[in-house]
Amino acid sequence: MMVLQSVRRQPMHGYALVQHIKQRSNELLQVEEGSLYPALQRMLKDGLLKAEWQLSSTNRRVRTYKITPAGIKHLEREVSRFERMLEGINLVLTPAES
Amino acid sequence: MRWPGQLFSRRRIYGDLTEEIRLHLEEKVEALIADGMSREDAEHAARREFGNAAVIEERGREAWQWPLLESLWADTKFALRQLAKAPGFSVTVIVTIALGVGANAAIFNLMRAVVFPSLPVPQSGQLFLLRSISTPNDAAWLYSGPAFDRLRAAAPDIAQVAAHTSIAQCHLTERNGENPERARMQLVSENFFSTLRLTPMSGRFLLDGDALPVGGAWAAVLRYGYWRQHFAADPSVIGRTVAINGTPVTIVGITPERFLGVMPGEVPDFWLPIEAQKSVRYAVPFDSLGYGSGGDLNAPYRHQEPLFWLSLIARVAPRKEAVAPSALTHAFQPDLALYARFTSEDRRSAVLASTFTLHPLASSEGTMFGQYARPLIVLMAMVAAVLLIACVNLANLQSTRLLSRQREFVMRSSLGASRARILQQILVESSILTVIGGVLALLLAVVSGPILLRWASQGPEVIPLDLHFGAEVYTFVFALLMLAIFAFAFLPAGRIVRMDLVVALRGHASQSIAQSTRRTLSDILLSLQVALSLLLLVLASMFMRTLVNLNHVDTGFDRQHILVARFAFRSAGYKAEKVQALAPQMLERLQTLPGVRSAALDMCALPGCLWNSVIHVAGHPELSEGVMQAHQDNVGSGYFHTLGISVLQGREFDDGDRRKTQQVAVVNRALAAKLFGSSDPIGQKVGFGPPPADAQFVIVGVVGDVRVDDLRSPAPPVFYRPFAQDSIFVGGIEMRTEGDPLLIANEVHRALLALDPRMPVTEINSITADYDRTLTTEYLLVRLTSIFGGLALALAAIGLYGVLSFRVARSTSELGVRVALGATRTNILQLVMGQAAVVFVLGAIPGALFAAIIGRAIHGLLFGVSGMDWLSIFLSTGVLGMTGAVAAFLPARRAASIDPMRALRTE
C-alpha cells in the first residue's frame, strides 16, 4: 500500500523508494531493503505497477516504477479499507461517553 | 490473462531483477562511501542492510512461478533419471505391482460379472424377476401360459410383465436343410424386448403380430455375437429365412452388442416367440401338476393351464414396487386355486396364501452364482493375500533404497530443502512407478479375463460373461494403487522424516547384524509374508487333493471303459417310429465292432440329465412326498450289464420286456431303502400317481447305486423303466469297451453314419470326459490357487533374500570383525540362517493355524479332505522351508566369505 502511494506521488526506482519510505516515516518504519523487491515483482505481475529502464538524475541506469490505472484503483480500495479498520479500532478503544 | 506473455518473457524478467538488485547495491555502497565509510566496510554494510540477496532474488522470481507445479515437474524429471539409473529396482517394483494389482483386478472383475452381472438395458433397476409359488417337482419358479396372460393384463400401468423360457439347444440349418449347426434358442413373449426397452442394432424386435407365423415362418431375433460368428456380420441377414429344428424362421432384427440375455452365464443365439413352441419343438424344461392334471405334452404349451414352463419378468413403474406384488397376486388367484387342487390337504392353505415377490433382475443370481460365488470369494481372499505380500516386499525394497540414499537427502536438507520437499520427491518417484505398474496391471487383467473364463467353462464353449471393464473395476484398481503407494512411499518415508541428519552425514552408520531396533519391524513383516504364503500353499494343496479324490471316487459303474454317443433326434425332426426302428439296428451294428463289449440305449446319457419323478407305492398311500421323490431313467435292455452296474437282486431288463408284456421297473438300492425299508422290493407294485395309478409297474430288480448327477453328490434314488415299454427318444447309447474308449470313437461314428448318413450325432466322448465337466470349479480352483500359491512363494522368497542381503551388506564391517576375532564360516552361516529360521518359525506357526481355521470354513469346497489337513500343512511347510532356506543361504554364504581385511577397510 505504501509502495503504491509513494509511487503514485512520484515514479521512482527501488533504492529511492526505500529512502523515501524511511524519510517519510521519520525513521519509524525500518524495512529490510531487500524485501521490497519480491513485493515489487508481485505488484508487477498483478499489473498494479509498470517498470521502465531509465537514466536517473544522477546519470545512473535505474528501473523506474510507475503506477497503473489498475494500481490506482487497488490503492484507493485498500486505503479506504484501512481507514475503516482504523476507525473501528478507534471506536473500540476510546472510552465510552458518559 | 496475462500469463502466456509472462511465460515467454520470463528470462528477461529474471534478468531485469538481477540487474536491478545489483544496481541497488551499487547505489547503496556509493551512498555509504559518500558518508565516509571505506569501500570494504560500505560493501559489507550494504549487503547486511539489504538482506540475503540470493534468497531475495529467488523470492522475487517466485512471484512469477507456480511453485507447486514447478517443483513437481522438477521432481518428475529427477525421478525419471534416478529410476533409469536403478533399473533392477524399478523393474522389480513395476512387475510386483503389475502382478499383484492385475491378479486382483482380474478376479474382482470375474467376481463382479458372476455375482453382479450387468444387464445393459435402460433403467435396469426397474426390472424384476417374479416369484410366487414354486413348481411341485422341480421347485423352480415357472408358470403357465394362461397365468402369464392374466398377470400381463393385471396392472399394466404398474407392472409390465413379460415371459421367457430357459435356453434350449436347437438345430440350425439353411432353409433347405443344409449346413446343420448347433445353436441355442430362447422363447420369449412378444413384449419381452419392449419391456426391456432395448433398441435393436439393426432391424426390429418382436411385436404383437409375431404371435403368428408370417408366410409359414416365425419371426426371430438374432444375438449380435452370433451374427458376427455364424453369419460373418453380413448386413443382409435381416429378412433371411433359416430353419430351426426344421421349422422356417425369419430373422427380423439383431440385438445390441453388449446384450447377452437376461440369465447371467446363459446366452441364447436366437429369440423366438413363445407361440412357436410346438413348431420349433421346444420341449424342456417344464414342470407340471403331475398325473391327472390334464397336461398334454404333445399339444402346444401356450394355453395349457397345468404346464409350467415360463419365467416371468416385469418392469415396475418407479415407486410402485410396494403395490405391484399385491396386484399380481390378485390376478394369480385362479392359478393358485388350480395348484391347491393338486396339493395335499395339509399344504393347501399355504399354497393359497402364496404371494408374489420381486427380485431385482439386474443382480439376480444366474445359474453361475451358486456354483461360483464361494470359490470366487476364496480366490479373492487368496489374491488379496498375494497383494499384501507384494506390498510388504515393496515397502522393504523402498526402505533399503531410501537408506542407501540417505547421504543425498542429508545434502539436500542442508542446502535448504524442507523435509516436506524431500518427501514430495520420494512420493513423485513412487507414484511414477505405481502408475506404470497400474497401467500394466490393467492390461494384465484385460488379457487374463478370457483365459479365466476359458478355465471356468464346462465343455467346449466358453461361458459368455460380460467382462467389460466398468467404473467399479477402475475404482478398485485405483484403490489398490493407493494402497500400494501407501505401503511403498509413506511408511518408509516416515522413517526418513525422523532421521538424525548429523549422524547420517558422518558416514555409513554401520549396523550390527545381531541387533537393531529397526530390524524388528521388518522381521515381523517377513513373518507375515511367511504366514500368508504358507496359508496359500496349504489351500492350493487341499484343492489339489480334493480334485484327485474326486477323480478317484467310486461312481458305481465301470467309468473308465464307457464310450457315450449322444443324439438329438427330436430337434432334428426324426419321427418316433423311425427312431424306434433305427435303435435295434444301431445296437446290433455297434456290438459287432471289435473293441465294443456291449452296448445299451439310454434316454439321456450320464451325468446329470435325469428327470425327477414321484413314485407311489401300491398299498402305502401314507408315504410322504420327500420319500417318493426319485430320479427317473429309461434304459434299454442289458443297460446295467453294459455299464457294469451290479444287479443286487432279481434281474435287469431284457428283450422279454415288451410293450404288451407286464410293465416292469427296476429300482436302485437307495430307492429301495427309501420306499420299502428292509422288506423285499421284488414283486412290489408301484406307479406314478396316487391310487389307482400306483400299481402300474412291478419291480423286478434292485441294482447298485450310481453317482448319476456328478462326482460329489452321493448316489440318489433312481427309478428305471425299460425303453421298450416307455418309448422316449433315444438320447444316448453307452458302449462298454475293451480298452481306452476314445480309441474307437471314430469307428463308432463311421458305423452310425453308415446306417444313416443324416443321423444327428451330437457328440461321441468317453464318460470320464463328461464327468470331468462337472469338475470345472475344482479344476479352476486348483489352477488358480496353484498360481497364487506359487506367486506367493516366489514373492516371499524374494523378500527374504532381499532383506537378508541388505542386512549382510550393511553389517559388512561387523562381520569382518567377527571373522577376524575367530568366527568360522560355519558360525557366520549359522548366524544368518538362524535369523531366517526365527522369521520362518514365527511365521509358519500362525500360518498353519490360520490355514486350519480357513480349511474348516471352506469345508464345502473340499472333498475327502478334512479342514485340518495335516498332510497338506506338512507338505506346504516343507516346500516353504526349503525355498526359504535357499533364499537365506545365498546371502549367508556371501556373509561367510567376507574377507575381514577388506570388510574393515570399507569403514
mmCIF file of C-alpha atoms in Angstrom, chain B residues 166-420:
data_model
loop_
_atom_site.group_PDB
_atom_site.id
_atom_site.type_symbol
_atom_site.label_atom_id
_atom_site.label_comp_id
_atom_site.label_asym_id
_atom_site.label_seq_id
_atom_site.Cartn_x
_atom_site.Cartn_y
_atom_site.Cartn_z
ATOM 1 C CA SER B 166 -34.890 -71.211 -20.401
ATOM 2 C CA ILE B 167 -32.428 -71.833 -23.145
ATOM 3 C CA ALA B 168 -32.564 -74.958 -25.302
ATOM 4 C CA GLN B 169 -30.203 -76.446 -27.829
ATOM 5 C CA CYS B 170 -31.532 -76.436 -31.347
ATOM 6 C CA HIS B 171 -30.588 -77.475 -34.829
ATOM 7 C CA LEU B 172 -29.941 -74.587 -37.176
ATOM 8 C CA THR B 173 -29.910 -75.170 -40.923
ATOM 9 C CA GLU B 174 -30.407 -73.230 -44.121
ATOM 10 C CA ARG B 175 -33.970 -73.116 -45.417
ATOM 11 C CA ASN B 176 -33.336 -76.212 -47.473
ATOM 12 C CA GLY B 177 -31.872 -78.193 -44.607
ATOM 13 C CA GLU B 178 -28.201 -77.837 -45.472
ATOM 14 C CA ASN B 179 -25.265 -76.801 -43.257
ATOM 15 C CA PRO B 180 -26.593 -78.063 -39.954
ATOM 16 C CA GLU B 181 -25.197 -76.455 -36.853
ATOM 17 C CA ARG B 182 -25.976 -76.416 -33.163
ATOM 18 C CA ALA B 183 -27.379 -73.218 -31.766
ATOM 19 C CA ARG B 184 -29.244 -72.086 -28.679
ATOM 20 C CA MET B 185 -32.722 -70.647 -28.651
ATOM 21 C CA GLN B 186 -34.885 -68.983 -26.073
ATOM 22 C CA LEU B 187 -38.614 -68.396 -26.405
ATOM 23 C CA VAL B 188 -39.933 -65.040 -25.246
ATOM 24 C CA SER B 189 -43.209 -63.161 -25.185
ATOM 25 C CA GLU B 190 -43.805 -60.518 -27.845
ATOM 26 C CA ASN B 191 -43.398 -57.722 -25.304
ATOM 27 C CA PHE B 192 -40.090 -59.086 -23.990
ATOM 28 C CA PHE B 193 -37.860 -56.630 -25.782
ATOM 29 C CA SER B 194 -40.188 -53.699 -25.322
ATOM 30 C CA THR B 195 -40.311 -54.424 -21.574
ATOM 31 C CA LEU B 196 -36.526 -54.362 -21.549
ATOM 32 C CA ARG B 197 -36.644 -51.096 -23.566
ATOM 33 C CA LEU B 198 -33.895 -52.289 -25.859
ATOM 34 C CA THR B 199 -33.318 -50.758 -29.240
ATOM 35 C CA PRO B 200 -32.240 -53.145 -31.961
ATOM 36 C CA MET B 201 -28.857 -52.637 -33.530
ATOM 37 C CA SER B 202 -30.471 -53.478 -36.803
ATOM 38 C CA GLY B 203 -33.957 -54.438 -37.969
ATOM 39 C CA ARG B 204 -36.690 -54.694 -35.346
ATOM 40 C CA PHE B 205 -37.611 -56.729 -32.297
ATOM 41 C CA LEU B 206 -40.681 -58.884 -31.760
ATOM 42 C CA LEU B 207 -44.097 -57.242 -31.961
ATOM 43 C CA ASP B 208 -47.611 -58.333 -31.098
ATOM 44 C CA GLY B 209 -48.144 -59.519 -34.665
ATOM 45 C CA ASP B 210 -45.426 -62.121 -34.247
ATOM 46 C CA ALA B 211 -47.727 -64.411 -32.291
ATOM 47 C CA LEU B 212 -48.491 -65.984 -35.624
ATOM 48 C CA PRO B 213 -46.106 -67.069 -38.343
ATOM 49 C CA VAL B 214 -45.932 -64.986 -41.462
ATOM 50 C CA GLY B 215 -45.811 -66.989 -44.657
ATOM 51 C CA GLY B 216 -45.188 -70.099 -42.610
ATOM 52 C CA ALA B 217 -42.111 -68.613 -40.948
ATOM 53 C CA TRP B 218 -41.838 -67.387 -37.375
ATOM 54 C CA ALA B 219 -40.065 -64.123 -36.537
ATOM 55 C CA ALA B 220 -36.716 -64.478 -34.763
ATOM 56 C CA VAL B 221 -34.264 -62.042 -33.208
ATOM 57 C CA LEU B 222 -30.561 -62.723 -33.564
ATOM 58 C CA ARG B 223 -27.853 -62.092 -30.974
ATOM 59 C CA TYR B 224 -25.105 -59.709 -32.060
ATOM 60 C CA GLY B 225 -22.230 -62.029 -31.189
ATOM 61 C CA TYR B 226 -23.804 -64.926 -33.020
ATOM 62 C CA TRP B 227 -24.462 -62.715 -36.022
ATOM 63 C CA ARG B 228 -20.769 -61.936 -36.191
ATOM 64 C CA GLN B 229 -19.719 -65.505 -35.544
ATOM 65 C CA HIS B 230 -22.128 -67.500 -37.677
ATOM 66 C CA PHE B 231 -23.309 -65.036 -40.263
ATOM 67 C CA ALA B 232 -19.966 -63.231 -40.599
ATOM 68 C CA ALA B 233 -21.665 -59.914 -39.759
ATOM 69 C CA ASP B 234 -23.482 -59.961 -43.085
ATOM 70 C CA PRO B 235 -25.910 -56.997 -43.101
ATOM 71 C CA SER B 236 -28.302 -58.713 -45.486
ATOM 72 C CA VAL B 237 -29.220 -61.272 -42.848
ATOM 73 C CA ILE B 238 -32.324 -59.267 -41.887
ATOM 74 C CA GLY B 239 -35.273 -60.797 -43.672
ATOM 75 C CA ARG B 240 -33.419 -64.017 -44.420
ATOM 76 C CA THR B 241 -35.201 -67.232 -43.622
ATOM 77 C CA VAL B 242 -33.427 -70.153 -41.986
ATOM 78 C CA ALA B 243 -34.726 -73.297 -40.320
ATOM 79 C CA ILE B 244 -34.629 -74.081 -36.619
ATOM 80 C CA ASN B 245 -35.339 -77.717 -35.845
ATOM 81 C CA GLY B 246 -36.794 -77.955 -39.319
ATOM 82 C CA THR B 247 -39.185 -75.040 -38.953
ATOM 83 C CA PRO B 248 -38.760 -71.928 -41.116
ATOM 84 C CA VAL B 249 -37.798 -68.847 -39.180
ATOM 85 C CA THR B 250 -37.252 -65.297 -40.498
ATOM 86 C CA ILE B 251 -34.630 -63.081 -38.900
ATOM 87 C CA VAL B 252 -36.196 -59.721 -38.175
ATOM 88 C CA GLY B 253 -33.568 -57.980 -36.065
ATOM 89 C CA ILE B 254 -30.244 -58.049 -34.217
ATOM 90 C CA THR B 255 -29.714 -57.171 -30.563
ATOM 91 C CA PRO B 256 -27.210 -54.545 -29.396
ATOM 92 C CA GLU B 257 -23.673 -55.777 -28.919
ATOM 93 C CA ARG B 258 -23.498 -55.994 -25.158
ATOM 94 C CA PHE B 259 -26.882 -57.643 -24.581
ATOM 95 C CA LEU B 260 -26.393 -61.272 -23.603
ATOM 96 C CA GLY B 261 -29.864 -62.155 -22.440
ATOM 97 C CA VAL B 262 -31.401 -61.917 -19.002
ATOM 98 C CA MET B 263 -29.918 -65.055 -17.458
ATOM 99 C CA PRO B 264 -26.326 -64.450 -16.425
ATOM 100 C CA GLY B 265 -23.996 -67.015 -17.844
ATOM 101 C CA GLU B 266 -26.611 -68.442 -20.202
ATOM 102 C CA VAL B 267 -26.692 -66.852 -23.570
ATOM 103 C CA PRO B 268 -29.079 -67.712 -26.389
ATOM 104 C CA ASP B 269 -28.304 -67.172 -30.055
ATOM 105 C CA PHE B 270 -31.920 -66.733 -31.149
ATOM 106 C CA TRP B 271 -35.049 -65.350 -29.521
ATOM 107 C CA LEU B 272 -38.359 -66.714 -30.821
ATOM 108 C CA PRO B 273 -41.962 -66.070 -29.822
ATOM 109 C CA ILE B 274 -43.439 -68.420 -27.222
ATOM 110 C CA GLU B 275 -46.216 -69.260 -29.618
ATOM 111 C CA ALA B 276 -43.632 -71.014 -31.789
ATOM 112 C CA GLN B 277 -43.007 -73.565 -29.067
ATOM 113 C CA LYS B 278 -44.515 -76.593 -30.721
ATOM 114 C CA SER B 279 -43.270 -75.773 -34.219
ATOM 115 C CA VAL B 280 -39.671 -75.480 -33.139
ATOM 116 C CA ARG B 281 -40.006 -78.486 -30.903
ATOM 117 C CA TYR B 282 -39.081 -76.723 -27.700
ATOM 118 C CA ALA B 283 -39.513 -79.337 -25.018
ATOM 119 C CA VAL B 284 -37.564 -78.876 -21.842
ATOM 120 C CA PRO B 285 -37.566 -77.939 -19.102
ATOM 121 C CA PHE B 286 -41.032 -77.746 -17.781
ATOM 122 C CA ASP B 287 -42.909 -78.982 -14.790
ATOM 123 C CA SER B 288 -46.498 -79.886 -14.305
ATOM 124 C CA LEU B 289 -49.043 -80.655 -11.682
ATOM 125 C CA GLY B 290 -48.496 -84.279 -12.458
ATOM 126 C CA TYR B 291 -50.534 -87.162 -13.463
ATOM 127 C CA GLY B 292 -54.192 -86.458 -13.945
ATOM 128 C CA SER B 293 -53.914 -82.714 -14.104
ATOM 129 C CA GLY B 294 -54.723 -82.656 -17.794
ATOM 130 C CA GLY B 295 -51.450 -81.544 -19.279
ATOM 131 C CA ASP B 296 -50.705 -82.781 -22.777
ATOM 132 C CA LEU B 297 -47.046 -82.647 -23.776
ATOM 133 C CA ASN B 298 -47.875 -83.228 -27.399
ATOM 134 C CA ALA B 299 -50.106 -80.195 -27.701
ATOM 135 C CA PRO B 300 -48.707 -76.646 -27.743
ATOM 136 C CA TYR B 301 -47.905 -75.464 -24.233
ATOM 137 C CA ARG B 302 -49.063 -71.922 -24.805
ATOM 138 C CA HIS B 303 -52.583 -72.152 -23.499
ATOM 139 C CA GLN B 304 -52.360 -75.135 -21.168
ATOM 140 C CA GLU B 305 -53.078 -74.354 -17.539
ATOM 141 C CA PRO B 306 -51.265 -77.183 -15.806
ATOM 142 C CA LEU B 307 -47.926 -76.922 -17.682
ATOM 143 C CA PHE B 308 -45.328 -74.631 -16.134
ATOM 144 C CA TRP B 309 -42.581 -73.524 -18.455
ATOM 145 C CA LEU B 310 -42.312 -69.720 -18.410
ATOM 146 C CA SER B 311 -40.151 -67.481 -16.229
ATOM 147 C CA LEU B 312 -41.694 -64.093 -15.613
ATOM 148 C CA ILE B 313 -40.000 -60.725 -15.507
ATOM 149 C CA ALA B 314 -41.579 -57.333 -15.051
ATOM 150 C CA ARG B 315 -40.698 -53.681 -15.369
ATOM 151 C CA VAL B 316 -42.252 -51.976 -12.385
ATOM 152 C CA ALA B 317 -43.052 -48.260 -12.555
ATOM 153 C CA PRO B 318 -40.868 -46.174 -10.242
ATOM 154 C CA ARG B 319 -42.005 -46.147 -6.631
ATOM 155 C CA LYS B 320 -44.645 -48.788 -7.326
ATOM 156 C CA GLU B 321 -42.585 -51.727 -6.082
ATOM 157 C CA ALA B 322 -44.680 -51.978 -2.958
ATOM 158 C CA VAL B 323 -48.053 -52.221 -4.678
ATOM 159 C CA ALA B 324 -47.066 -54.380 -7.635
ATOM 160 C CA PRO B 325 -46.934 -57.721 -5.785
ATOM 161 C CA SER B 326 -50.466 -57.471 -4.442
ATOM 162 C CA ALA B 327 -51.890 -56.579 -7.853
ATOM 163 C CA LEU B 328 -50.100 -59.550 -9.369
ATOM 164 C CA THR B 329 -51.082 -61.925 -6.596
ATOM 165 C CA HIS B 330 -54.696 -60.920 -7.049
ATOM 166 C CA ALA B 331 -54.591 -61.795 -10.741
ATOM 167 C CA PHE B 332 -52.878 -65.064 -9.975
ATOM 168 C CA GLN B 333 -55.670 -66.462 -7.789
ATOM 169 C CA PRO B 334 -57.153 -68.864 -10.372
ATOM 170 C CA ASP B 335 -53.724 -70.466 -10.780
ATOM 171 C CA LEU B 336 -53.229 -70.806 -7.056
ATOM 172 C CA ALA B 337 -56.620 -72.491 -6.857
ATOM 173 C CA LEU B 338 -55.501 -74.949 -9.516
ATOM 174 C CA TYR B 339 -52.288 -75.693 -7.631
ATOM 175 C CA ALA B 340 -54.214 -76.194 -4.437
ATOM 176 C CA ARG B 341 -56.458 -78.789 -6.065
ATOM 177 C CA PHE B 342 -53.429 -80.977 -6.684
ATOM 178 C CA THR B 343 -51.727 -80.434 -3.363
ATOM 179 C CA SER B 344 -52.166 -82.499 -0.285
ATOM 180 C CA GLU B 345 -54.588 -81.167 2.336
ATOM 181 C CA ASP B 346 -52.015 -80.045 4.800
ATOM 182 C CA ARG B 347 -50.262 -77.775 2.348
ATOM 183 C CA ARG B 348 -53.340 -76.386 0.676
ATOM 184 C CA SER B 349 -53.722 -73.305 2.817
ATOM 185 C CA ALA B 350 -50.046 -72.470 2.469
ATOM 186 C CA VAL B 351 -50.388 -72.655 -1.290
ATOM 187 C CA LEU B 352 -53.440 -70.394 -1.370
ATOM 188 C CA ALA B 353 -51.639 -67.813 0.751
ATOM 189 C CA SER B 354 -48.605 -67.522 -1.554
ATOM 190 C CA THR B 355 -47.808 -64.059 -2.784
ATOM 191 C CA PHE B 356 -45.544 -62.675 -5.428
ATOM 192 C CA THR B 357 -42.142 -61.337 -4.543
ATOM 193 C CA LEU B 358 -39.973 -59.085 -6.640
ATOM 194 C CA HIS B 359 -36.302 -59.894 -7.175
ATOM 195 C CA PRO B 360 -34.092 -57.373 -8.930
ATOM 196 C CA LEU B 361 -33.209 -58.737 -12.334
ATOM 197 C CA ALA B 362 -30.016 -56.731 -12.653
ATOM 198 C CA SER B 363 -28.469 -58.555 -9.740
ATOM 199 C CA SER B 364 -30.274 -61.830 -9.932
ATOM 200 C CA GLU B 365 -28.336 -64.966 -9.362
ATOM 201 C CA GLY B 366 -27.815 -66.774 -12.537
ATOM 202 C CA THR B 367 -27.051 -70.420 -12.618
ATOM 203 C CA MET B 368 -23.470 -69.322 -12.191
ATOM 204 C CA PHE B 369 -23.924 -67.731 -8.834
ATOM 205 C CA GLY B 370 -24.491 -70.774 -6.677
ATOM 206 C CA GLN B 371 -21.691 -72.625 -8.290
ATOM 207 C CA TYR B 372 -19.062 -69.936 -8.386
ATOM 208 C CA ALA B 373 -19.788 -67.499 -5.608
ATOM 209 C CA ARG B 374 -17.937 -69.331 -2.880
ATOM 210 C CA PRO B 375 -14.899 -70.375 -4.897
ATOM 211 C CA LEU B 376 -14.600 -66.814 -6.128
ATOM 212 C CA ILE B 377 -14.648 -65.493 -2.581
ATOM 213 C CA VAL B 378 -11.866 -67.900 -1.690
ATOM 214 C CA LEU B 379 -9.907 -66.782 -4.734
ATOM 215 C CA MET B 380 -10.426 -63.114 -3.924
ATOM 216 C CA ALA B 381 -9.108 -63.659 -0.440
ATOM 217 C CA MET B 382 -6.099 -65.513 -1.743
ATOM 218 C CA VAL B 383 -5.243 -62.954 -4.346
ATOM 219 C CA ALA B 384 -5.595 -60.211 -1.746
ATOM 220 C CA ALA B 385 -3.096 -62.121 0.387
ATOM 221 C CA VAL B 386 -0.711 -62.192 -2.570
ATOM 222 C CA LEU B 387 -1.070 -58.447 -2.916
ATOM 223 C CA LEU B 388 -0.352 -58.000 0.769
ATOM 224 C CA ILE B 389 2.823 -60.000 0.451
ATOM 225 C CA ALA B 390 3.772 -57.945 -2.563
ATOM 226 C CA CYS B 391 3.182 -54.687 -0.694
ATOM 227 C CA VAL B 392 5.416 -55.838 2.127
ATOM 228 C CA ASN B 393 8.118 -56.518 -0.427
ATOM 229 C CA LEU B 394 7.623 -53.093 -1.901
ATOM 230 C CA ALA B 395 7.923 -51.464 1.483
ATOM 231 C CA ASN B 396 11.114 -53.343 2.223
ATOM 232 C CA LEU B 397 12.596 -52.599 -1.185
ATOM 233 C CA GLN B 398 11.851 -48.925 -0.886
ATOM 234 C CA SER B 399 13.160 -48.850 2.658
ATOM 235 C CA THR B 400 16.508 -50.244 1.684
ATOM 236 C CA ARG B 401 16.769 -47.925 -1.276
ATOM 237 C CA LEU B 402 15.994 -44.884 0.805
ATOM 238 C CA LEU B 403 18.501 -45.835 3.455
ATOM 239 C CA SER B 404 21.185 -46.058 0.855
ATOM 240 C CA ARG B 405 20.243 -42.626 -0.429
ATOM 241 C CA GLN B 406 20.497 -41.089 2.970
ATOM 242 C CA ARG B 407 23.546 -39.001 2.112
ATOM 243 C CA GLU B 408 21.722 -37.460 -0.781
ATOM 244 C CA PHE B 409 18.819 -36.458 1.411
ATOM 245 C CA VAL B 410 21.086 -35.040 4.035
ATOM 246 C CA MET B 411 22.876 -32.964 1.416
ATOM 247 C CA ARG B 412 19.638 -31.594 0.070
ATOM 248 C CA SER B 413 18.433 -30.883 3.537
ATOM 249 C CA SER B 414 21.476 -28.849 4.364
ATOM 250 C CA LEU B 415 21.062 -26.904 1.134
ATOM 251 C CA GLY B 416 17.708 -25.745 2.314
ATOM 252 C CA ALA B 417 15.216 -28.368 1.294
ATOM 253 C CA SER B 418 12.472 -28.855 3.821
ATOM 254 C CA ARG B 419 11.550 -32.358 4.822
ATOM 255 C CA ALA B 420 8.267 -31.878 3.041
#
